[in-house]
Short mmCIF file of C-alpha atoms in Angstrom, two decimals:
data_model
loop_
_atom_site.label_atom_id
_atom_site.label_comp_id
_atom_site.label_asym_id
_atom_site.label_seq_id
_atom_site.Cartn_x
_atom_site.Cartn_y
_atom_site.Cartn_z
CA UNK A 216 -43.99 27.22 86.61
CA UNK A 217 -44.32 24.71 84.02
CA UNK A 218 -41.56 23.57 81.50
CA UNK A 219 -43.27 25.96 78.92
CA UNK A 220 -43.68 28.96 80.39
CA UNK A 221 -39.71 28.91 81.21
CA UNK A 222 -38.99 28.25 77.81
CA UNK A 223 -40.97 31.59 76.88
CA UNK A 224 -38.94 33.63 79.38
CA UNK A 225 -35.67 32.27 78.34
CA UNK A 226 -36.66 33.05 74.36
CA UNK A 227 -37.67 36.35 75.56
CA UNK A 228 -34.52 37.06 77.42
CA UNK A 229 -31.96 36.02 74.63
CA UNK A 230 -32.28 39.06 72.42
CA UNK A 231 -32.38 41.25 75.47
CA UNK A 232 -28.70 39.52 76.40
CA UNK A 233 -27.87 40.06 72.75
CA UNK A 234 -28.64 43.46 73.27
CA UNK A 235 -26.37 44.33 76.18
CA UNK A 236 -23.29 42.66 74.78
CA UNK A 237 -24.20 44.56 71.61
CA UNK A 238 -24.20 47.80 73.63
CA UNK A 239 -21.39 46.89 75.80
CA UNK A 240 -19.00 46.50 72.96
CA UNK A 241 -20.13 49.76 71.69
CA UNK A 242 -19.05 51.46 74.79
CA UNK A 243 -15.95 49.80 75.29
CA UNK A 244 -14.89 51.01 71.79
CA UNK A 245 -15.41 54.23 72.73
CA UNK A 246 -12.45 54.18 75.78
CA UNK A 247 -9.69 55.66 75.08
CA UNK A 248 -7.83 52.07 74.76
CA UNK A 249 -9.60 50.88 72.36
CA UNK A 250 -8.54 53.54 69.59
CA UNK A 251 -5.14 52.12 70.19
CA UNK A 252 -3.70 50.02 67.08
CA UNK A 253 -3.96 46.32 66.66
CA UNK A 254 -0.46 46.36 66.00
CA UNK A 255 0.34 47.86 69.29
CA UNK A 256 -1.97 45.79 71.54
CA UNK A 257 -0.50 42.23 69.91
CA UNK A 258 3.03 43.82 71.04
CA UNK A 259 1.81 44.37 74.66
CA UNK A 260 0.18 41.02 74.67
CA UNK A 261 3.25 39.34 73.59
CA UNK A 262 5.12 40.03 76.75
CA UNK A 263 2.89 37.71 78.51
CA UNK A 264 3.69 35.39 76.37
CA UNK A 265 7.62 35.18 76.37
CA UNK A 266 9.52 32.98 78.89
CA UNK A 267 11.42 34.70 81.42
CA UNK A 268 14.40 35.72 80.98
CA UNK A 269 16.89 32.42 80.24
CA UNK A 270 14.29 30.23 80.58
CA UNK A 271 13.32 27.73 78.01
CA UNK A 272 9.76 26.30 77.50
CA UNK A 273 9.75 23.13 79.23
CA UNK A 274 11.52 25.24 82.34
CA UNK A 275 8.25 27.01 82.52
CA UNK A 276 5.70 26.64 85.05
CA UNK A 277 2.40 25.47 83.25
CA UNK A 278 0.71 28.54 84.72
CA UNK A 279 3.10 30.90 83.31
CA UNK A 280 2.45 28.98 79.72
CA UNK A 281 -1.16 29.96 79.06
CA UNK A 282 -1.23 33.01 81.60
CA UNK A 283 -1.39 34.93 78.57
CA UNK A 284 -5.33 34.01 78.26
CA UNK A 285 -6.51 36.15 80.78
CA UNK A 286 -6.63 38.95 78.44
CA UNK A 287 -8.88 37.43 76.38
CA UNK A 288 -11.23 37.65 79.22
CA UNK A 289 -11.18 41.33 79.58
CA UNK A 290 -13.57 42.42 76.45
CA UNK A 291 -14.52 41.56 73.23
CA UNK A 292 -11.80 43.34 71.13
CA UNK A 293 -8.86 42.14 73.21
CA UNK A 294 -10.26 38.60 73.05
CA UNK A 295 -10.28 39.01 69.07
CA UNK A 296 -7.44 39.90 68.90
CA UNK A 297 -5.28 37.62 71.30
CA UNK A 298 -7.14 34.64 69.59
CA UNK A 299 -5.78 35.85 66.14
CA UNK A 300 -2.30 36.21 67.21
CA UNK A 301 -0.46 33.19 65.58
CA UNK A 302 2.30 33.89 68.05
CA UNK A 303 0.35 33.34 70.87
CA UNK A 304 -0.38 29.39 70.21
CA UNK A 305 3.19 28.55 69.12
CA UNK A 306 4.51 27.12 72.93
CA UNK A 307 3.06 24.18 72.87
CA UNK A 308 3.21 22.01 75.89
CA UNK A 309 2.28 18.28 74.89
CA UNK A 310 2.78 17.29 78.94
CA UNK A 311 -0.29 19.67 79.85
CA UNK A 312 -2.37 20.00 77.23
CA UNK A 313 -5.17 17.22 75.61
CA UNK A 314 -4.62 15.96 72.14
CA UNK A 315 -7.82 17.86 71.29
CA UNK A 316 -6.21 21.28 72.95
CA UNK A 317 -2.56 20.78 71.47
CA UNK A 318 -4.38 20.41 67.73
CA UNK A 319 -6.27 23.34 68.37
CA UNK A 320 -3.43 25.56 69.66
CA UNK A 321 -1.44 24.25 66.48
CA UNK A 322 -4.12 25.35 64.43
CA UNK A 323 -4.10 28.90 65.59
CA UNK A 324 -0.37 29.15 65.31
CA UNK A 325 -0.85 28.49 61.74
CA UNK A 326 2.76 28.54 60.32
CA UNK A 327 4.98 30.77 62.88
CA UNK A 328 7.99 29.27 64.82
CA UNK A 329 6.95 26.21 67.21
CA UNK A 330 8.30 25.48 70.85
CA UNK A 331 7.37 22.02 71.53
CA UNK A 332 7.66 20.13 74.89
CA UNK A 333 6.97 17.04 76.28
CA UNK A 334 7.77 15.19 79.59
CA UNK A 335 6.48 11.77 79.26
CA UNK A 336 6.94 10.68 83.06
CA UNK A 337 5.15 13.33 84.57
CA UNK A 338 2.90 11.47 87.46
CA UNK A 339 0.81 15.28 87.66
CA UNK A 340 -0.13 15.74 84.29
CA UNK A 341 -2.74 13.85 81.72
CA UNK A 342 -0.92 11.21 80.13
CA UNK A 343 -2.24 8.20 77.75
CA UNK A 344 -0.88 6.43 74.51
CA UNK A 345 -3.16 8.89 72.68
CA UNK A 346 -1.45 11.87 74.31
CA UNK A 347 2.22 10.48 72.79
CA UNK A 348 0.69 9.12 69.34
CA UNK A 349 -0.55 13.29 69.32
CA UNK A 350 3.01 14.49 70.14
CA UNK A 351 4.90 11.79 67.46
CA UNK A 352 2.33 12.74 64.83
CA UNK A 353 2.56 16.71 65.03
CA UNK A 354 6.35 16.81 65.46
CA UNK A 355 6.80 14.97 62.42
CA UNK A 356 4.57 16.79 60.38
CA UNK A 357 5.82 19.68 61.33
CA UNK A 358 9.36 19.93 62.41
CA UNK A 359 10.60 22.27 59.65
CA UNK A 360 8.46 24.84 61.86
CA UNK A 361 9.82 24.04 65.15
CA UNK A 362 12.81 26.02 66.72
CA UNK A 363 12.69 24.30 70.09
CA UNK A 364 12.31 20.48 70.94
CA UNK A 365 12.46 19.51 74.79
CA UNK A 366 11.60 15.99 75.36
CA UNK A 367 12.11 14.05 78.31
CA UNK A 368 11.11 10.52 78.55
CA UNK A 369 11.85 6.99 79.17
CA UNK A 370 14.58 4.99 77.08
CA UNK A 371 12.00 3.44 75.18
CA UNK A 372 9.35 6.02 74.31
CA UNK A 373 12.15 8.41 73.63
CA UNK A 374 13.73 6.63 70.69
CA UNK A 375 10.24 5.80 69.04
CA UNK A 376 10.59 9.46 68.83
CA UNK A 377 13.56 10.12 67.41
CA UNK A 378 13.18 7.42 65.08
CA UNK A 379 10.52 9.16 63.38
CA UNK A 380 12.55 12.27 62.59
CA UNK A 381 14.22 11.77 59.58
CA UNK A 382 13.25 14.89 57.96
CA UNK A 383 15.41 18.35 58.20
CA UNK A 384 14.89 21.11 60.88
CA UNK A 385 16.03 24.34 59.11
CA UNK A 386 14.92 26.50 61.98
CA UNK A 387 15.23 24.48 65.15
CA UNK A 388 17.74 26.28 67.57
CA UNK A 389 17.28 24.87 70.64
CA UNK A 390 17.13 20.75 71.55
CA UNK A 391 16.94 19.38 74.44
CA UNK A 392 16.82 15.61 75.06
CA UNK A 393 16.35 13.91 78.78
CA UNK A 394 16.31 10.00 79.03
CA UNK A 395 15.93 8.23 82.34
CA UNK A 396 18.46 5.17 81.63
CA UNK A 397 17.54 1.67 84.19
CA UNK A 398 19.46 -1.51 84.29
CA UNK A 399 16.51 -3.52 82.15
CA UNK A 400 17.10 -1.23 78.96
CA UNK A 401 19.63 -0.48 76.46
CA UNK A 402 21.08 3.45 76.28
CA UNK A 403 18.78 5.63 74.01
CA UNK A 404 20.78 6.12 70.78
CA UNK A 405 20.88 9.30 68.51
CA UNK A 406 21.13 8.02 64.97
CA UNK A 407 22.74 9.77 61.74
CA UNK A 408 18.92 9.83 60.34
CA UNK A 409 18.60 12.42 63.02
CA UNK A 410 16.54 15.10 61.43
CA UNK A 411 18.41 13.62 58.03
CA UNK A 412 21.46 15.43 59.59
CA UNK A 413 20.20 18.92 58.43
CA UNK A 414 19.96 21.28 61.50
CA UNK A 415 21.93 24.32 60.45
CA UNK A 416 20.89 26.44 63.28
CA UNK A 417 21.66 24.22 66.64
CA UNK A 418 25.10 24.10 67.97
CA UNK A 419 26.35 22.72 70.73
CA UNK A 420 25.75 24.75 74.42
CA UNK A 421 28.48 27.08 75.01
CA UNK A 422 28.59 29.93 77.16
CA UNK A 423 27.31 33.03 75.43
CA UNK A 424 25.86 30.95 73.10
CA UNK A 425 21.90 31.23 72.10
CA UNK A 426 21.84 27.64 70.33
CA UNK A 427 21.29 25.00 72.25
CA UNK A 428 21.98 21.35 72.57
CA UNK A 429 21.65 19.47 75.46
CA UNK A 430 21.47 15.32 75.88
CA UNK A 431 20.96 13.91 79.24
CA UNK A 432 21.60 10.49 80.58
CA UNK A 433 20.55 8.61 77.32
#
C-alpha cells in the first residue's frame, strides 16, 4: 500500500473514530452513576488525593501522591471532573516532577492552599539546576498560598531557598527544614527575615497540635 492510499484510509477512519467516541460518551452518560452531581464526584475523588492519616506530603510515596490520576482514565466525564478540581493539583512535589509538570500543576491549582515539597539530594529522582530554580521561583511567588512546606537539601542550597523567603506566610501551618551538616560547611542559619517574621498559623511541634515546625540538622 502506497503512502497516498494509507493517508486516504486514515482520513476516512478519523471521523468514524470521533463518532465512536461520541457514542461512548452518550452511552456512559446514561449510566446510573453518571446522574450523581459533580460535587459528589469531587468529594469521592478527594479521598484518593488525601495523604494517609498522620502523613505529611513529604512522607507520602511518589506513586501515592499522583494515584488519584487513575480516575481520569475511566471515562470522559470523570476526566473532566478530576482535571478541573484545583484541590487535586495542590500537592506539588518538586523532587519527582519536571519543571514543566510542576508549572502545569500550579496553573490547575489556581488559588487553593498549596503543599510544597522538595528533597534536593534524592538520587533516584530527576534533579538539576532548572529544577531548583523552578522551585525557588514558584515558592517565592506563591508563599502567601502555601499551607505546608517541607524542604530537605544540602546546607548551601537550603540557605539559598531561605534567603528568598522574605514575604509573610499567612496560612503556613507546617514547616519542615532538613539539612545535612558536614565538616566543610557552616550550619545553615534561619534569620529573622524568614517570612518577614509573619507566620500566624505556625507553632512549634507538640503532641496533639496540628500546626508543626520541624528543623533538623541545620
